[in-house]
Coordinates of C-alpha atoms in Angstrom, one line a residue:
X144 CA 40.7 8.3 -14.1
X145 CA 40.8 11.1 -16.5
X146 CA 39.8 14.8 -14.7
X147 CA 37.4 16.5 -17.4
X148 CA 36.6 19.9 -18.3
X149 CA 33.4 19.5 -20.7
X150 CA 33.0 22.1 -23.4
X151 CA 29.0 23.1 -23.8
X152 CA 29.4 26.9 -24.8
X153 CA 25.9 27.8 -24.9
X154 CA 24.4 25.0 -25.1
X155 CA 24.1 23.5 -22.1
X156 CA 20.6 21.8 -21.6
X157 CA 19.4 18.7 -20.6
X158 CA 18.3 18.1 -24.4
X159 CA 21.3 19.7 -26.1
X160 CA 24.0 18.1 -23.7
X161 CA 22.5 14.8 -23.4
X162 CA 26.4 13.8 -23.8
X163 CA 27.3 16.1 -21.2
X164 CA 24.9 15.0 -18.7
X165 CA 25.6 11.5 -19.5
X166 CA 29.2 11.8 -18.5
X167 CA 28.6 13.5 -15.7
X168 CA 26.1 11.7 -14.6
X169 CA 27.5 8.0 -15.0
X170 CA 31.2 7.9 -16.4
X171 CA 34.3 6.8 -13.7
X172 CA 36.0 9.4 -14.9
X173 CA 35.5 13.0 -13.3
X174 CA 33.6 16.4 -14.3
X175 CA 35.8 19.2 -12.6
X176 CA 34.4 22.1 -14.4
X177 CA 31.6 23.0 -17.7
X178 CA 32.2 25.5 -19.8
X179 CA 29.0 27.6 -21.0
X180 CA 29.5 31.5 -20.4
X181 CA 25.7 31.9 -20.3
X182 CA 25.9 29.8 -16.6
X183 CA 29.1 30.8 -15.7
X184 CA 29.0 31.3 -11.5
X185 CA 26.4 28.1 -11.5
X186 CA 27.1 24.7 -10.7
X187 CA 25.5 22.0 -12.7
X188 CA 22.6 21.3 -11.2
X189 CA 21.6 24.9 -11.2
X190 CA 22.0 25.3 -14.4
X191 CA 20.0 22.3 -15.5
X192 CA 17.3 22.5 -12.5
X193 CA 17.7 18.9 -11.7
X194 CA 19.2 17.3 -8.6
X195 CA 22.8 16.8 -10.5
X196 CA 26.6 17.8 -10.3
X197 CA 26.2 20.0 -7.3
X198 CA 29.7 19.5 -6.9
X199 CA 30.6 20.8 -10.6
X200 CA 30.9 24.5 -11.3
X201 CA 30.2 26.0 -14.1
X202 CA 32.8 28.1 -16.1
X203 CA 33.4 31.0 -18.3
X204 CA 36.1 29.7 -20.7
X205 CA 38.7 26.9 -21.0
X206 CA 41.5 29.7 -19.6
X207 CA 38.7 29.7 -16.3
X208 CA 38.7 26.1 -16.5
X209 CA 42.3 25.2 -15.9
X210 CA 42.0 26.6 -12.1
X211 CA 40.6 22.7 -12.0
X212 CA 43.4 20.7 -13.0
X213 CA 41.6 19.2 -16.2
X214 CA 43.9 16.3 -18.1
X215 CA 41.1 16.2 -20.7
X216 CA 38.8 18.5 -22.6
X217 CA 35.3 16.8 -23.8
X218 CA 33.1 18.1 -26.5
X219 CA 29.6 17.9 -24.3
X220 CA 26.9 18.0 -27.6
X221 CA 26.0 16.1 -30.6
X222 CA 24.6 19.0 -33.1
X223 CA 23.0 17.7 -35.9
X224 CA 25.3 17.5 -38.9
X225 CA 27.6 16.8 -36.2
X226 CA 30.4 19.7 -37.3
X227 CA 32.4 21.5 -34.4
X228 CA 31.4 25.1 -33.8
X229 CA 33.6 27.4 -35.2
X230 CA 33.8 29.9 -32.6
X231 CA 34.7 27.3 -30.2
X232 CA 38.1 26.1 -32.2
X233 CA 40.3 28.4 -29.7
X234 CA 39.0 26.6 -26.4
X235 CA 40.2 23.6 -28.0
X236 CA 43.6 25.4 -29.3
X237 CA 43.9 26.8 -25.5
X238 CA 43.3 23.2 -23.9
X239 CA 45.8 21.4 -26.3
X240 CA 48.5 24.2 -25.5
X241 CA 47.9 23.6 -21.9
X242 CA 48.1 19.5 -22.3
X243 CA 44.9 18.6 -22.4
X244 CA 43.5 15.6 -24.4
X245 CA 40.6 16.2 -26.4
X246 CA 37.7 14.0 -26.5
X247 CA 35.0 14.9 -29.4
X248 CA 31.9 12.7 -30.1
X249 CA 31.4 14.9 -33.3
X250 CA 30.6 13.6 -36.9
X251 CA 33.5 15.6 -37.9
X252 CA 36.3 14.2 -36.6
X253 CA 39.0 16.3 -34.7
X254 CA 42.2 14.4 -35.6
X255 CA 41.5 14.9 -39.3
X256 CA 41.4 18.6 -39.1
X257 CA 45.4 19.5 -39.6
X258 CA 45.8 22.6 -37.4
X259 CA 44.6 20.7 -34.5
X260 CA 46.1 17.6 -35.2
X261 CA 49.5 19.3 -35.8
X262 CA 49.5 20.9 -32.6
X263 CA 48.3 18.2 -30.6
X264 CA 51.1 15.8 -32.1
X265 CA 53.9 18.9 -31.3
X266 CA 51.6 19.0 -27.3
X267 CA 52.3 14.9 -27.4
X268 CA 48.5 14.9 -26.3
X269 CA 45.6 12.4 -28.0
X270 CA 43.1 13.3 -29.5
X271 CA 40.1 10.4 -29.3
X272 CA 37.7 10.8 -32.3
X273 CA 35.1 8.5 -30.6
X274 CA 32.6 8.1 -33.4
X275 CA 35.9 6.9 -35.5
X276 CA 35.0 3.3 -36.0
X277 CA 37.4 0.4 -34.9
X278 CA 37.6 -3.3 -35.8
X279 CA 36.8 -4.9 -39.3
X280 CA 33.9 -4.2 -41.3
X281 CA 31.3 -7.5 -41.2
X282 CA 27.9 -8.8 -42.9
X283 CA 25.9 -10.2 -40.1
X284 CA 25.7 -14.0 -40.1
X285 CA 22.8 -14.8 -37.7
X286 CA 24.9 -16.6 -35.2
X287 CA 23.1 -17.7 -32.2
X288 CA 24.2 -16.3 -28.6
X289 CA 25.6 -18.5 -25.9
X290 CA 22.6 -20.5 -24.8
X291 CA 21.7 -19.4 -21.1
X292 CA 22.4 -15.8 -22.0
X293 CA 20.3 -13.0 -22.6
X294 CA 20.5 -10.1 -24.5
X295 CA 18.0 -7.2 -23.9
X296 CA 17.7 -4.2 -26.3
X297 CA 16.5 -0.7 -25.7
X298 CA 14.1 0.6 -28.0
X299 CA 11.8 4.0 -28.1
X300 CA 9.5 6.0 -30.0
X301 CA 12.6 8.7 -30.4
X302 CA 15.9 9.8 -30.4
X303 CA 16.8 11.0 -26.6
X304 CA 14.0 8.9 -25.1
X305 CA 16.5 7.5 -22.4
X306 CA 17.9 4.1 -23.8
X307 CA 21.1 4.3 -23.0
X308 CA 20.3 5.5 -19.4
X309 CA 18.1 2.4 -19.1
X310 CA 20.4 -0.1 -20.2
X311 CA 22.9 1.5 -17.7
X312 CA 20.8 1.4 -15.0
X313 CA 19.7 -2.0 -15.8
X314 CA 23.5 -2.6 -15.5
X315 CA 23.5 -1.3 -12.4
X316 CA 20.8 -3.1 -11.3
X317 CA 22.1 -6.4 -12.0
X318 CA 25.3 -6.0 -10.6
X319 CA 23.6 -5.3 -7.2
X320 CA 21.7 -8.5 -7.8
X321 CA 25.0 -10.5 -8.1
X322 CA 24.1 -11.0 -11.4
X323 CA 27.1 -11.2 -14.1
X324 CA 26.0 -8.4 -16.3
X325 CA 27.7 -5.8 -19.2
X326 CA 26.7 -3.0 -21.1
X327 CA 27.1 -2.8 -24.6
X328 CA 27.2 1.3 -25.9
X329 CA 26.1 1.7 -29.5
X330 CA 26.7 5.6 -29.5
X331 CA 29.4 8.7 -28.7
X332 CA 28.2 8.9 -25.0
X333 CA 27.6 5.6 -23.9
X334 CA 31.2 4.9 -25.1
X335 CA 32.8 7.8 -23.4
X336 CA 31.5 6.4 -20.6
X337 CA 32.5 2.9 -21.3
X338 CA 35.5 3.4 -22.8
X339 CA 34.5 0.6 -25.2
X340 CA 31.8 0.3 -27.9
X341 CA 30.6 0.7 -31.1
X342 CA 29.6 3.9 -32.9
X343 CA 27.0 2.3 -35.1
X344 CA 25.8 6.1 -36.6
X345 CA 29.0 6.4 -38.4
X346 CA 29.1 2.7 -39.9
X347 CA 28.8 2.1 -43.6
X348 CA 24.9 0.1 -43.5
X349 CA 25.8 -3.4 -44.7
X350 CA 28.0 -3.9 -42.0
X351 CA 25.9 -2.2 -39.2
X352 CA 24.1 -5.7 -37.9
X353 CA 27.0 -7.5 -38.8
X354 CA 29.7 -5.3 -36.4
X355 CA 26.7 -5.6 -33.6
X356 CA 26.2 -9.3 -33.8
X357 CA 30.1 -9.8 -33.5
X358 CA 30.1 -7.2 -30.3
X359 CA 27.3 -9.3 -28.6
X360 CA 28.7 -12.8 -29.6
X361 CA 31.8 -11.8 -27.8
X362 CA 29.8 -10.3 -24.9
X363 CA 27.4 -13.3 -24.1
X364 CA 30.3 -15.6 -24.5
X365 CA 31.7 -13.6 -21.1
X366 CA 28.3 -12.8 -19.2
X367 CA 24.8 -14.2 -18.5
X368 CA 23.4 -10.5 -19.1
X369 CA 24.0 -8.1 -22.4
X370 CA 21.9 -4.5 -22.1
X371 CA 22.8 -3.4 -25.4
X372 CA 21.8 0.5 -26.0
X373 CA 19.9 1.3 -28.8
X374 CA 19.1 4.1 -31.2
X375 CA 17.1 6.5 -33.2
X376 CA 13.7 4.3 -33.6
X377 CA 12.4 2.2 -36.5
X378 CA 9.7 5.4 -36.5
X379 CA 11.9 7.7 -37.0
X380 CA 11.7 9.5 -40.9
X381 CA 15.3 10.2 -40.6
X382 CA 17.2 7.7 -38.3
X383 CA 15.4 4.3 -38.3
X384 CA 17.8 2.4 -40.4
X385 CA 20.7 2.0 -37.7
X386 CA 17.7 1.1 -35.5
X387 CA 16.5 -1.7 -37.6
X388 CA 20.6 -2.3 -38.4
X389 CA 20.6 -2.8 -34.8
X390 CA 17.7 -4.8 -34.1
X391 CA 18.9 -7.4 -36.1
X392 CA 22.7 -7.4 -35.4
X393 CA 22.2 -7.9 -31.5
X394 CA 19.1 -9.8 -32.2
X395 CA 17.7 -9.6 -28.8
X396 CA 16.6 -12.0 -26.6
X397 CA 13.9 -9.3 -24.8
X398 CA 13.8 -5.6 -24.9
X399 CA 12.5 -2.7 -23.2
X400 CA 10.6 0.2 -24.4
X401 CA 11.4 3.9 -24.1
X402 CA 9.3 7.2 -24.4
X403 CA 9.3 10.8 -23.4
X404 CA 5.8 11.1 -21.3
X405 CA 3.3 13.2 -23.1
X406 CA 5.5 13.5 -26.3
X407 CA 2.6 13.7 -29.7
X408 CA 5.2 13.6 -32.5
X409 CA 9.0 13.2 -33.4
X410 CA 11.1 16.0 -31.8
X411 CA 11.7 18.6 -34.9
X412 CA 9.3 16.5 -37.4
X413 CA 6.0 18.0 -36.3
X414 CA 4.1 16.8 -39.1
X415 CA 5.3 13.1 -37.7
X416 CA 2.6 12.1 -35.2
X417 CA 3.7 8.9 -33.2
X418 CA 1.7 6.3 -33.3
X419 CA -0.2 4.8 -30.0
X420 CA 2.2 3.0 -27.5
X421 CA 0.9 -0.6 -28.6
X422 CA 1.7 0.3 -32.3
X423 CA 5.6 1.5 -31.5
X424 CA 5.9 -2.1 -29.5
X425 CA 4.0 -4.1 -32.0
X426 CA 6.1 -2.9 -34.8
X427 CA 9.7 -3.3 -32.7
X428 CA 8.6 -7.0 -32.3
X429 CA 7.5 -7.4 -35.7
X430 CA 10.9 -6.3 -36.8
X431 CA 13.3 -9.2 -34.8
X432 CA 10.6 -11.4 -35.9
X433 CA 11.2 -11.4 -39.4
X434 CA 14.5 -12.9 -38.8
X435 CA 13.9 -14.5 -35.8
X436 CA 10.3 -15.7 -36.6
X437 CA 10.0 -17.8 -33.2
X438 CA 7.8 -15.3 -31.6
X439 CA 9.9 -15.2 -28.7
X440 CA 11.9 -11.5 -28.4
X441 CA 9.1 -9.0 -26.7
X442 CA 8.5 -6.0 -25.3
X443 CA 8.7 -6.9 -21.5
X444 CA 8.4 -3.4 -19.8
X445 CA 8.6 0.3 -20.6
X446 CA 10.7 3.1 -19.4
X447 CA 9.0 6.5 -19.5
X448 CA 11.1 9.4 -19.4
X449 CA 9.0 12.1 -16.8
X450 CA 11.2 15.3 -17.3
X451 CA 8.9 18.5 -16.2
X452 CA 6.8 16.1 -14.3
X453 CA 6.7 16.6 -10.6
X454 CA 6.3 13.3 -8.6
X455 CA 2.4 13.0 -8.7
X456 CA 2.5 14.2 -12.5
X457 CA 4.8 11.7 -13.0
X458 CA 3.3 8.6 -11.5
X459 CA 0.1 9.4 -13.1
X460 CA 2.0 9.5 -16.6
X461 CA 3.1 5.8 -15.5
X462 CA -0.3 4.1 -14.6
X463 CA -1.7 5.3 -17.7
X464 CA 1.0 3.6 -19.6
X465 CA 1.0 0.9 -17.7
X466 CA -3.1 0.5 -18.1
X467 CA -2.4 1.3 -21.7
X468 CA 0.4 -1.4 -22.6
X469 CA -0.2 -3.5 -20.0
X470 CA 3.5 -3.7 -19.2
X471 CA 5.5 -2.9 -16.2
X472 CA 6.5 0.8 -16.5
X473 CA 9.0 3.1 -14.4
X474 CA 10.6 6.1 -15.1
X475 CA 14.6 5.0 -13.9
X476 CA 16.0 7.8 -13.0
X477 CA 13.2 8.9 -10.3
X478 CA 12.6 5.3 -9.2
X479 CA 15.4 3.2 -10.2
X480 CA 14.8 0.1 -12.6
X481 CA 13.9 -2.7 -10.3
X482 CA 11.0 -2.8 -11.8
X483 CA 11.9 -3.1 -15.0
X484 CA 14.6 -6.1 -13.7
X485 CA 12.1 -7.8 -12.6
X486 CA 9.9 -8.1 -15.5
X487 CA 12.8 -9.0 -17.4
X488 CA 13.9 -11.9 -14.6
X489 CA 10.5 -12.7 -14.7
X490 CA 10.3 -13.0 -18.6
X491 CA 13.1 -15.4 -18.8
X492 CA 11.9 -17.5 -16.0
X493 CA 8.3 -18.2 -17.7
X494 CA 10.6 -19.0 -21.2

């Protein structure tokens, strides 16, 4: 287990840190400090007003930060344009003089910058450019999956809408159901949590479906249950092609819908209305069946994220989807994702 100081200078929010409060919130390894000056004398959950990393403080500066013992310094956003601050080059300067191994989820990657490089090479310390992609490029073949497995797929109406916190909770789930299950991350988070994945934002397009496909061939071959994370959404003016990329490569088997409650139009594209719940699913399906064409892969439940909400806000926000779509809907991290198991058990059951 690594011991991880997570660099957020300014920035740390539940929207801008989603990487930072997915670590913290799910990887093995452990949080001992965050870095953002603005919260220094906080802990994390003060900071972000949720019930979170009581136990983590938060820090001035990487020079505050050693008092923890870190082995590991972790770039905790993904700006857009994905380029590393330039005023925070010296915390990473500081942490590799002190030994620390920097782990960066940036666009830009870290090794290929020479200063950095150069001193982490003279430190002896890695540096892990997560979004640097690994195995051979691939044009998908449409191979069918392992037949008694099943590959579920998180979609949404948006970026950040909580799919990969859904497929990790159904993860979760299944395991305490006995049930052989894996999670397959698609994006800089989910695989610093993993330690395994595939950063399908930084792959060249033709091979996107094709480096998915061979990731969940090798996964259903080994377990009964893939949750594969997705991305962006096929909605989305500027990230839907990975999404469809993705759709196809893991070709799903069922998959489960994700929205921000209340949201009226892309985050940053406000002249990008969203369309009604039953559009966003129709047109998901509509997408694996033009290659699929059996009908078969659907929408099964939703998973509403209630952020803001209080309890009764929040359970209101849920019958109305669920009288809208007509599907089983939960938000996961209030109430868990039983529900949402259980549809999919369900599903598979009836097919």
């Amino acid at each position: 287990m690594r011991r991880i100081v997570i660099l957020a200078e300014a920035a740390f929010t539940l929207h801008r840190a989603k990487t930072a409060t997915g670590v913290i919130r799910y990887s093995k390894d452990k949080v001992v400090a965050v870095i953002d000056s603005t919260h220094a004398g906080k802990n994390v959950a003060q900071a972000l007003n949720v019930a979170l990393g009581e136990d983590i403080p938060m820090v001035r500066d990487i020079n505050e930060a050693l008092q923890y013992e870190p082995d590991a310094l972790m770039i905790g956003i993904a700006p857009v344009g994905g380029a590393l601050p330039p005023s925070w080059r010296w915390q990473l300067t500081t942490a590799i003089e002190h030994g620390l191994d920097i782990i960066s989820g940036l666009h830009t990657f870290i090794s290929d910058d020479e200063e950095l490089r150069t001193a982490a090479e003279q430190k002896g310390v890695m540096i892990w450019d997560v979004r640097r992609p690994q195995g051979q490029p691939r044009v998908a073949k449409f191979a069918p999956h392992r037949s008694g497995s099943h590959t579920v797929l998180m979609v949404g109406s948006d970026c950040s809408a909580g799919k990969m916190t859904v497929a990790l909770e159904l993860e979760r789930v299944a395991a305490q159901r006995d049930l052989n299950g894996s999670f397959l991350a698609t994006g800089q988070t989910g695989i610093m949590i993993s330690n395994n994945g595939l950063p399908i934002d930084h792959l060249i397009s033709d091979f996107v479906a094709g480096m998915v496909e061979e990731q969940v061939l090798q996964l259903a071959e080994e377990h009964d249950w893939v949750f594969v994370e997705g991305q962006g959404a096929l909605n989305h003016p500027g990230y839907s092609p990975v999404t469809l990329g993705l759709i196809h490569g893991s070709a799903p088997d069922a998959m489960i819908f994700c929205h921000l409650a209340g949201a009226k139009t892309i985050d940053g594209y406000e002249n990008c209305p969203l369309p009604s719940l039953q559009r966003l699913i129709h047109i998901n399906e509509d997408a694996i069946d033009w290659v699929r064409q059996d009908g078969k892969c659907k929408v099964v439940g939703l998973a509403l994220m209630t952020v803001g909400m209080n309890d009764e806000e929040a359970q209101a926000a849920i019958k109305a989807a669920e009288e809208e779509t007509g599907l089983p809907t939960t938000d996961v991290i209030r109430f868990g994702a039983e529900k949402l198991m259980d549809a999919l058990q369900q599903h598979f059951s009836a097919h």
